[in-house]
PDB file of C-alpha atoms in Angstrom:
ATOM      1  CA  MET A  13       4.017   4.990  25.690  1.00 50.00           C
ATOM      2  CA  GLU A  14       6.334   3.900  22.875  1.00 74.00           C
ATOM      3  CA  GLN A  15       8.407   5.874  21.099  1.00 91.00           C
ATOM      4  CA  VAL A  16       8.121   7.647  18.271  1.00 94.00           C
ATOM      5  CA  THR A  17       9.769   9.426  15.276  1.00 96.00           C
ATOM      6  CA  GLU A  18       8.851  12.705  13.681  1.00 96.00           C
ATOM      7  CA  ASP A  19       9.900  12.062   9.977  1.00 95.00           C
ATOM      8  CA  ARG A  20       8.691  13.805   7.014  1.00 95.00           C
ATOM      9  CA  VAL A  21       7.960  11.720   3.101  1.00 94.00           C
ATOM     10  CA  LEU A  22       6.914  13.692   0.052  1.00 95.00           C
ATOM     11  CA  ASP A  23       9.916  15.817  -0.101  1.00 94.00           C
ATOM     12  CA  GLY A  24       8.521  17.073   2.959  1.00 95.00           C
ATOM     13  CA  ARG A  25       4.637  17.505   2.418  1.00 96.00           C
ATOM     14  CA  VAL A  26       3.754  15.035   5.342  1.00 97.00           C
ATOM     15  CA  VAL A  27       4.793  14.906   8.021  1.00 97.00           C
ATOM     16  CA  LEU A  28       4.646  11.676   9.694  1.00 97.00           C
ATOM     17  CA  ARG A  29       5.018  10.137  13.266  1.00 96.00           C
ATOM     18  CA  GLN A  30       5.938   6.658  13.950  1.00 95.00           C
ATOM     19  CA  PRO A  31       7.555   4.134  16.056  1.00 93.00           C
ATOM     20  CA  ALA A  32      10.924   4.149  16.524  1.00 89.00           C
ATOM     21  CA  ARG A  33      11.072   0.331  16.756  1.00 85.00           C
ATOM     22  CA  GLY A  34       9.339  -2.106  14.700  1.00 79.00           C
ATOM     23  CA  TYR A  35       7.901  -1.638  11.405  1.00 80.00           C
ATOM     24  CA  ARG A  36       8.868   1.713   9.630  1.00 86.00           C
ATOM     25  CA  ALA A  37       7.500   3.287   6.555  1.00 86.00           C
ATOM     26  CA  GLY A  38      10.082   2.891   3.643  1.00 90.00           C
ATOM     27  CA  LEU A  39      10.102   2.524  -0.528  1.00 95.00           C
ATOM     28  CA  ASP A  40       6.686   0.359  -1.188  1.00 97.00           C
ATOM     29  CA  ALA A  41       4.980   2.773   1.301  1.00 97.00           C
ATOM     30  CA  ALA A  42       5.619   5.485  -1.460  1.00 97.00           C
ATOM     31  CA  LEU A  43       5.430   3.468  -4.581  1.00 98.00           C
ATOM     32  CA  LEU A  44       1.910   2.189  -3.529  1.00 98.00           C
ATOM     33  CA  ALA A  45       0.373   5.961  -2.932  1.00 98.00           C
ATOM     34  CA  ALA A  46       2.221   6.842  -6.471  1.00 98.00           C
ATOM     35  CA  ALA A  47       0.474   3.719  -7.732  1.00 98.00           C
ATOM     36  CA  CYS A  48      -3.185   5.503  -6.248  1.00 97.00           C
ATOM     37  CA  ASP A  49      -4.916   6.608  -9.476  1.00 95.00           C
ATOM     38  CA  ALA A  50      -8.568   7.393  -8.556  1.00 96.00           C
ATOM     39  CA  ALA A  51     -10.015  10.293  -9.901  1.00 96.00           C
ATOM     40  CA  PRO A  52     -11.596  13.585  -7.876  1.00 97.00           C
ATOM     41  CA  GLY A  53     -14.398  12.880  -6.084  1.00 98.00           C
ATOM     42  CA  ALA A  54     -13.323   9.044  -5.315  1.00 98.00           C
ATOM     43  CA  ARG A  55     -13.293   7.110  -1.436  1.00 98.00           C
ATOM     44  CA  VAL A  56     -10.758   5.476  -1.392  1.00 98.00           C
ATOM     45  CA  LEU A  57      -9.983   2.819   1.129  1.00 98.00           C
ATOM     46  CA  GLU A  58      -6.474   1.388   2.436  1.00 98.00           C
ATOM     47  CA  ALA A  59      -6.243  -2.035   3.543  1.00 98.00           C
ATOM     48  CA  GLY A  60      -3.847  -2.479   7.071  1.00 96.00           C
ATOM     49  CA  CYS A  61      -2.926   1.180   6.669  1.00 97.00           C
ATOM     50  CA  GLY A  62      -0.198   1.129  10.010  1.00 95.00           C
ATOM     51  CA  ALA A  63       0.566   4.574  11.333  1.00 96.00           C
ATOM     52  CA  GLY A  64      -0.914   5.994   7.495  1.00 97.00           C
ATOM     53  CA  ALA A  65       2.218   6.477   5.591  1.00 97.00           C
ATOM     54  CA  ALA A  66       0.860   5.294   2.389  1.00 98.00           C
ATOM     55  CA  LEU A  67      -2.745   6.648   2.923  1.00 98.00           C
ATOM     56  CA  LEU A  68      -1.839  10.019   4.214  1.00 98.00           C
ATOM     57  CA  ALA A  69       0.960  10.473   0.826  1.00 98.00           C
ATOM     58  CA  ALA A  70      -2.063   9.585  -1.837  1.00 98.00           C
ATOM     59  CA  ALA A  71      -4.130  12.188   0.151  1.00 98.00           C
ATOM     60  CA  VAL A  72      -1.652  14.966  -0.468  1.00 98.00           C
ATOM     61  CA  ARG A  73      -1.107  13.777  -3.473  1.00 98.00           C
ATOM     62  CA  ARG A  74      -5.162  13.850  -4.920  1.00 98.00           C
ATOM     63  CA  PRO A  75      -6.766  16.456  -2.908  1.00 97.00           C
ATOM     64  CA  GLU A  76      -9.475  16.530  -4.144  1.00 97.00           C
ATOM     65  CA  THR A  77     -10.277  12.065  -2.991  1.00 98.00           C
ATOM     66  CA  SER A  78     -11.255  11.061   0.483  1.00 98.00           C
ATOM     67  CA  PHE A  79      -9.847   8.218   2.142  1.00 98.00           C
ATOM     68  CA  VAL A  80     -10.389   5.463   4.522  1.00 98.00           C
ATOM     69  CA  GLY A  81      -8.001   3.460   6.590  1.00 98.00           C
ATOM     70  CA  VAL A  82      -8.436   0.282   8.122  1.00 98.00           C
ATOM     71  CA  GLU A  83      -5.901  -0.659  11.092  1.00 97.00           C
ATOM     72  CA  ARG A  84      -5.875  -3.477  13.539  1.00 96.00           C
ATOM     73  CA  ASP A  85      -3.221  -2.292  15.731  1.00 95.00           C
ATOM     74  CA  SER A  86      -4.896   0.235  17.946  1.00 95.00           C
ATOM     75  CA  ALA A  87      -1.996   1.617  18.382  1.00 94.00           C
ATOM     76  CA  ALA A  88      -0.572   2.746  14.994  1.00 95.00           C
ATOM     77  CA  ALA A  89      -4.455   3.042  13.926  1.00 97.00           C
ATOM     78  CA  ALA A  90      -4.148   6.444  16.939  1.00 96.00           C
ATOM     79  CA  LEU A  91      -1.120   7.742  15.008  1.00 96.00           C
ATOM     80  CA  ALA A  92      -2.812   7.890  11.631  1.00 97.00           C
ATOM     81  CA  ARG A  93      -5.441   9.827  13.108  1.00 98.00           C
ATOM     82  CA  GLU A  94      -2.940  12.001  14.927  1.00 97.00           C
ATOM     83  CA  ASN A  95      -1.273  12.768  11.258  1.00 98.00           C
ATOM     84  CA  ALA A  96      -4.522  13.079   9.610  1.00 98.00           C
ATOM     85  CA  VAL A  97      -4.659  15.845  11.733  1.00 98.00           C
ATOM     86  CA  LEU A  98      -0.668  17.201  11.931  1.00 97.00           C
ATOM     87  CA  ASN A  99      -0.736  17.621   7.781  1.00 98.00           C
ATOM     88  CA  GLY A 100      -4.732  19.100   7.899  1.00 97.00           C
ATOM     89  CA  VAL A 101      -5.731  16.249   6.230  1.00 98.00           C
ATOM     90  CA  GLN A 102      -8.411  14.998   8.971  1.00 98.00           C
ATOM     91  CA  ALA A 103     -11.758  16.238   7.144  1.00 98.00           C
ATOM     92  CA  ARG A 104     -11.026  13.378   4.748  1.00 98.00           C
ATOM     93  CA  VAL A 105      -8.983  10.980   6.225  1.00 98.00           C
ATOM     94  CA  GLU A 106     -11.189   8.751   8.249  1.00 98.00           C
ATOM     95  CA  VAL A 107      -8.876   5.582  10.043  1.00 98.00           C
ATOM     96  CA  ILE A 108     -11.152   2.728  11.204  1.00 97.00           C
ATOM     97  CA  GLU A 109      -9.462   0.123  13.756  1.00 97.00           C
ATOM     98  CA  ALA A 110     -11.065  -2.669  12.310  1.00 97.00           C
ATOM     99  CA  ASP A 111      -9.154  -6.303  11.123  1.00 95.00           C
ATOM    100  CA  VAL A 112      -8.898  -7.169   7.698  1.00 95.00           C
ATOM    101  CA  ALA A 113      -9.756 -10.935   8.895  1.00 94.00           C
ATOM    102  CA  GLN A 114     -13.585  -9.827   9.383  1.00 94.00           C
ATOM    103  CA  PRO A 115     -15.624  -9.374   6.718  1.00 94.00           C
ATOM    104  CA  PHE A 116     -16.142  -6.211   4.769  1.00 96.00           C
ATOM    105  CA  VAL A 117     -19.562  -6.278   5.264  1.00 95.00           C
ATOM    106  CA  ARG A 118     -19.145  -5.324   9.054  1.00 95.00           C
ATOM    107  CA  LEU A 119     -17.863  -1.913   8.719  1.00 95.00           C
ATOM    108  CA  GLY A 120     -20.803  -0.693   7.980  1.00 95.00           C
ATOM    109  CA  LEU A 121     -19.355   1.272   4.713  1.00 96.00           C
ATOM    110  CA  THR A 122     -20.630   1.216   1.169  1.00 97.00           C
ATOM    111  CA  PRO A 123     -18.280  -0.014  -1.025  1.00 98.00           C
ATOM    112  CA  PHE A 124     -15.194   2.005  -2.329  1.00 98.00           C
ATOM    113  CA  ASP A 125     -14.617   3.201  -5.743  1.00 98.00           C
ATOM    114  CA  ALA A 126     -10.778   2.489  -5.018  1.00 98.00           C
ATOM    115  CA  ALA A 127      -8.706   0.012  -2.947  1.00 98.00           C
ATOM    116  CA  MET A 128      -5.216  -0.166  -2.263  1.00 98.00           C
ATOM    117  CA  ALA A 129      -2.867  -2.048   0.325  1.00 98.00           C
ATOM    118  CA  ASN A 130       0.688  -3.063   1.141  1.00 96.00           C
ATOM    119  CA  PRO A 131      -0.208  -6.612   2.258  1.00 95.00           C
ATOM    120  CA  PRO A 132       2.208  -8.452   5.057  1.00 93.00           C
ATOM    121  CA  PHE A 133       4.481 -10.364   2.766  1.00 86.00           C
ATOM    122  CA  PHE A 134       4.698 -13.966   4.436  1.00 58.00           C
ATOM    123  CA  ASP A 135       1.735 -15.968   5.483  1.00 65.00           C
ATOM    124  CA  ASP A 136       3.884 -19.129   6.469  1.00 52.00           C
ATOM    125  CA  ALA A 137       5.719 -18.364   9.182  1.00 45.00           C
ATOM    126  CA  GLY A 138       8.467 -21.337   8.437  1.00 51.00           C
ATOM    127  CA  ALA A 139       9.318 -19.697   5.248  1.00 48.00           C
ATOM    128  CA  LEU A 140      11.350 -16.916   7.164  1.00 40.00           C
ATOM    129  CA  ARG A 141      14.115 -16.556  10.890  1.00 45.00           C
ATOM    130  CA  GLY A 142      10.650 -14.890  13.148  1.00 49.00           C
ATOM    131  CA  PRO A 143      11.025 -11.050  12.830  1.00 45.00           C
ATOM    132  CA  SER A 144      10.854  -8.946  15.841  1.00 45.00           C
ATOM    133  CA  ALA A 145       7.741  -8.570  18.475  1.00 47.00           C
ATOM    134  CA  GLU A 146       7.243  -4.863  16.901  1.00 45.00           C
ATOM    135  CA  LYS A 147       7.733  -6.409  13.082  1.00 44.00           C
ATOM    136  CA  ARG A 148       5.614  -9.147  13.051  1.00 41.00           C
ATOM    137  CA  ALA A 149       2.683  -7.891  12.350  1.00 43.00           C
ATOM    138  CA  ALA A 150       3.661  -6.043   8.603  1.00 42.00           C
ATOM    139  CA  TRP A 151       5.403  -8.908   8.144  1.00 37.00           C
ATOM    140  CA  MET A 152       3.074 -11.647   8.867  1.00 37.00           C
ATOM    141  CA  ALA A 153      -0.168 -11.968   7.543  1.00 42.00           C
ATOM    142  CA  ASP A 154      -1.810 -13.805  10.408  1.00 54.00           C
ATOM    143  CA  ASP A 155      -4.830 -14.765   8.226  1.00 65.00           C
ATOM    144  CA  GLY A 156      -3.142 -15.456   4.519  1.00 88.00           C
ATOM    145  CA  LEU A 157      -3.047 -13.151   1.302  1.00 95.00           C
ATOM    146  CA  ALA A 158      -6.348 -14.674   0.490  1.00 94.00           C
ATOM    147  CA  ALA A 159      -7.694 -12.977   3.608  1.00 95.00           C
ATOM    148  CA  TRP A 160      -6.514  -9.601   2.689  1.00 96.00           C
ATOM    149  CA  ILE A 161      -7.425  -9.910  -1.717  1.00 96.00           C
ATOM    150  CA  GLY A 162     -11.033 -11.453  -0.201  1.00 96.00           C
ATOM    151  CA  PHE A 163     -11.196  -7.909   1.816  1.00 97.00           C
ATOM    152  CA  LEU A 164      -9.986  -5.866  -0.727  1.00 97.00           C
ATOM    153  CA  SER A 165     -12.732  -7.281  -3.054  1.00 97.00           C
ATOM    154  CA  LYS A 166     -15.146  -6.883  -1.198  1.00 97.00           C
ATOM    155  CA  ALA A 167     -14.824  -3.789  -0.595  1.00 98.00           C
ATOM    156  CA  VAL A 168     -14.967  -2.176  -3.881  1.00 98.00           C
ATOM    157  CA  ARG A 169     -18.011  -1.363  -6.294  1.00 98.00           C
ATOM    158  CA  GLU A 170     -17.757  -3.421  -9.330  1.00 98.00           C
ATOM    159  CA  GLY A 171     -15.624  -1.107 -11.903  1.00 98.00           C
ATOM    160  CA  GLY A 172     -13.213  -0.296  -9.118  1.00 98.00           C
ATOM    161  CA  THR A 173      -9.589  -0.712  -9.024  1.00 98.00           C
ATOM    162  CA  LEU A 174      -7.771  -3.038  -6.859  1.00 98.00           C
ATOM    163  CA  THR A 175      -3.961  -1.541  -6.158  1.00 98.00           C
ATOM    164  CA  LEU A 176      -1.579  -3.782  -4.195  1.00 98.00           C
ATOM    165  CA  ILE A 177       2.309  -3.784  -3.842  1.00 98.00           C
ATOM    166  CA  HIS A 178       3.933  -7.247  -2.557  1.00 97.00           C
ATOM    167  CA  ARG A 179       6.474  -9.639  -3.156  1.00 96.00           C
ATOM    168  CA  ALA A 180       7.257 -10.416  -7.127  1.00 97.00           C
ATOM    169  CA  ASP A 181       7.474 -14.227  -6.029  1.00 96.00           C
ATOM    170  CA  ARG A 182       3.683 -14.063  -5.345  1.00 96.00           C
ATOM    171  CA  LEU A 183       2.493 -12.784  -8.690  1.00 97.00           C
ATOM    172  CA  ALA A 184       0.569 -15.721 -10.000  1.00 97.00           C
ATOM    173  CA  ASP A 185      -1.302 -15.907  -6.500  1.00 96.00           C
ATOM    174  CA  ILE A 186      -2.192 -12.757  -6.107  1.00 97.00           C
ATOM    175  CA  LEU A 187      -3.562 -12.610  -9.659  1.00 98.00           C
ATOM    176  CA  GLY A 188      -5.171 -16.455  -9.515  1.00 97.00           C
ATOM    177  CA  LEU A 189      -6.468 -14.645  -5.972  1.00 97.00           C
ATOM    178  CA  LEU A 190      -8.322 -12.000  -7.954  1.00 97.00           C
ATOM    179  CA  ALA A 191      -9.068 -13.522 -10.412  1.00 96.00           C
ATOM    180  CA  PRO A 192     -12.460 -14.841  -9.840  1.00 93.00           C
ATOM    181  CA  LYS A 193     -13.513 -10.798  -8.773  1.00 94.00           C
ATOM    182  CA  ALA A 194     -11.552  -8.862 -11.184  1.00 97.00           C
ATOM    183  CA  GLY A 195      -9.872  -8.543 -14.204  1.00 97.00           C
ATOM    184  CA  SER A 196      -8.087  -5.789 -16.428  1.00 98.00           C
ATOM    185  CA  PHE A 197      -4.523  -6.580 -14.825  1.00 98.00           C
ATOM    186  CA  GLN A 198      -1.683  -4.811 -15.329  1.00 98.00           C
ATOM    187  CA  VAL A 199       1.435  -5.673 -13.131  1.00 98.00           C
ATOM    188  CA  ARG A 200       4.666  -3.184 -13.007  1.00 98.00           C
ATOM    189  CA  PRO A 201       7.515  -5.189 -12.307  1.00 98.00           C
ATOM    190  CA  VAL A 202       9.707  -3.054  -9.448  1.00 98.00           C
ATOM    191  CA  HIS A 203      13.728  -3.514  -9.744  1.00 98.00           C
ATOM    192  CA  PRO A 204      16.566  -3.449  -7.213  1.00 97.00           C
ATOM    193  CA  HIS A 205      18.992  -2.539 -10.129  1.00 97.00           C
ATOM    194  CA  ALA A 206      17.964  -3.233 -14.591  1.00 96.00           C
ATOM    195  CA  ASP A 207      20.289  -6.290 -14.170  1.00 96.00           C
ATOM    196  CA  GLU A 208      18.639  -8.395 -12.234  1.00 97.00           C
ATOM    197  CA  PRO A 209      14.930  -9.932 -11.269  1.00 98.00           C
ATOM    198  CA  ALA A 210      11.973  -7.966 -10.130  1.00 98.00           C
ATOM    199  CA  LYS A 211      12.072  -8.537  -6.026  1.00 97.00           C
ATOM    200  CA  ARG A 212       8.620  -6.713  -6.176  1.00 98.00           C
ATOM    201  CA  VAL A 213       5.658  -5.979  -8.323  1.00 98.00           C
ATOM    202  CA  LEU A 214       3.020  -3.322  -8.408  1.00 98.00           C
ATOM    203  CA  VAL A 215      -0.276  -5.026  -9.179  1.00 98.00           C
ATOM    204  CA  ARG A 216      -3.680  -3.028 -10.620  1.00 98.00           C
ATOM    205  CA  ALA A 217      -7.412  -4.881 -10.916  1.00 98.00           C
ATOM    206  CA  ILE A 218     -10.842  -3.659 -12.054  1.00 98.00           C
ATOM    207  CA  LYS A 219     -13.340  -5.621 -10.570  1.00 98.00           C
ATOM    208  CA  THR A 220     -15.316  -7.304 -12.763  1.00 96.00           C
ATOM    209  CA  GLY A 221     -13.024  -6.253 -15.519  1.00 97.00           C
ATOM    210  CA  LYS A 222     -12.491  -8.549 -18.688  1.00 97.00           C
ATOM    211  CA  ALA A 223      -9.206  -6.587 -20.654  1.00 98.00           C
ATOM    212  CA  PRO A 224      -6.201  -8.878 -21.314  1.00 97.00           C
ATOM    213  CA  LEU A 225      -3.404  -8.236 -19.308  1.00 98.00           C
ATOM    214  CA  LYS A 226      -1.050  -5.998 -19.861  1.00 98.00           C
ATOM    215  CA  LEU A 227       2.963  -6.248 -18.380  1.00 98.00           C
ATOM    216  CA  LEU A 228       4.212  -2.534 -17.852  1.00 98.00           C
ATOM    217  CA  PRO A 229       7.878  -1.317 -18.448  1.00 97.00           C
ATOM    218  CA  GLY A 230       9.547  -2.387 -14.488  1.00 98.00           C
ATOM    219  CA  LEU A 231      10.898   0.330 -12.520  1.00 98.00           C
ATOM    220  CA  VAL A 232      14.287   0.555 -12.072  1.00 98.00           C
ATOM    221  CA  LEU A 233      15.445   1.760  -8.380  1.00 97.00           C
ATOM    222  CA  HIS A 234      19.200   1.927  -7.798  1.00 96.00           C
ATOM    223  CA  GLU A 235      21.838   2.689 -10.910  1.00 93.00           C
ATOM    224  CA  ARG A 236      24.315   0.555  -9.635  1.00 90.00           C
ATOM    225  CA  GLY A 237      27.587   3.032  -8.619  1.00 84.00           C
ATOM    226  CA  GLY A 238      25.009   5.971  -9.484  1.00 79.00           C
ATOM    227  CA  ALA A 239      22.986   8.103  -6.636  1.00 79.00           C
ATOM    228  CA  LYS A 240      20.870   6.411  -4.176  1.00 90.00           C
ATOM    229  CA  HIS A 241      17.429   6.122  -6.678  1.00 95.00           C
ATOM    230  CA  THR A 242      16.844   6.230 -10.226  1.00 97.00           C
ATOM    231  CA  PRO A 243      15.763   9.957 -11.251  1.00 96.00           C
ATOM    232  CA  GLU A 244      12.991   7.823 -12.236  1.00 97.00           C
ATOM    233  CA  VAL A 245      12.206   7.082  -8.716  1.00 97.00           C
ATOM    234  CA  GLU A 246      13.704  10.424  -7.457  1.00 96.00           C
ATOM    235  CA  ALA A 247      10.519  12.152  -8.674  1.00 97.00           C
ATOM    236  CA  ILE A 248       8.342   9.805  -7.503  1.00 97.00           C
ATOM    237  CA  LEU A 249       9.603  10.010  -4.218  1.00 96.00           C
ATOM    238  CA  ARG A 250       9.820  14.369  -4.792  1.00 96.00           C
ATOM    239  CA  GLY A 251       5.877  13.937  -5.424  1.00 96.00           C
ATOM    240  CA  GLU A 252       6.661  15.405  -8.935  1.00 97.00           C
ATOM    241  CA  ALA A 253       5.785  12.235 -10.314  1.00 97.00           C
ATOM    242  CA  ALA A 254       3.076   9.136 -10.510  1.00 96.00           C
ATOM    243  CA  LEU A 255       3.346   6.173 -11.005  1.00 96.00           C
ATOM    244  CA  GLY A 256       0.529   5.478 -13.924  1.00 93.00           C
ATOM    245  CA  TRP A 257      -1.074   3.242 -15.591  1.00 97.00           C
ATOM    246  CA  ALA A 258      -2.217   2.504 -18.954  1.00 95.00           C
TER     247      ALA A 258
END
């Protein structure tokens, strides 16, 4: 059995068992969970939930909301289910072993009120030095970003929300792929430092939304010479603040 570690996130409120090697949850998962703004009673899907870092953090943040995680890797899906039990949320957090490359309709589920994802950052094997075998599935989108966004678009009802975190240099691709089915875009850049370009973007869209695009104030992760994270980010990581939308 693959070696796992037991970590705590969200200021210790979430116990997370995850692989000791390979892809391990980090800041992107925490920001995605904080950006989930589903209302009480809503149903939320996460595509590619891995061991459940974002899924469980979002569930703990929103105790009156139910979640379904979709994960194609059987070991990761098993860990996510185990983590749901460890955190006492198994009654409203379900994990399904499935691939986003398959049509959403094959899951046999009704469309959700919201969907979220942290898709693999690369879909061109020539774009980066090959990742280790343990990290490949998390870094490389075998079926491309289009498959992920197509799956998310089908997974939500009309008027439902889609939320993603991804590389800032793919923003045009994300908006272009979402545009045929969604609108009312909101974009929040994520900057390593205040004087550096954004490396990540959080994108929120509404299926069939028609409102103009909104570019929100950027989130700055670090202060030079200061603490590891800015006070705003530290509050998000501790679960004391969320990433709200306009």
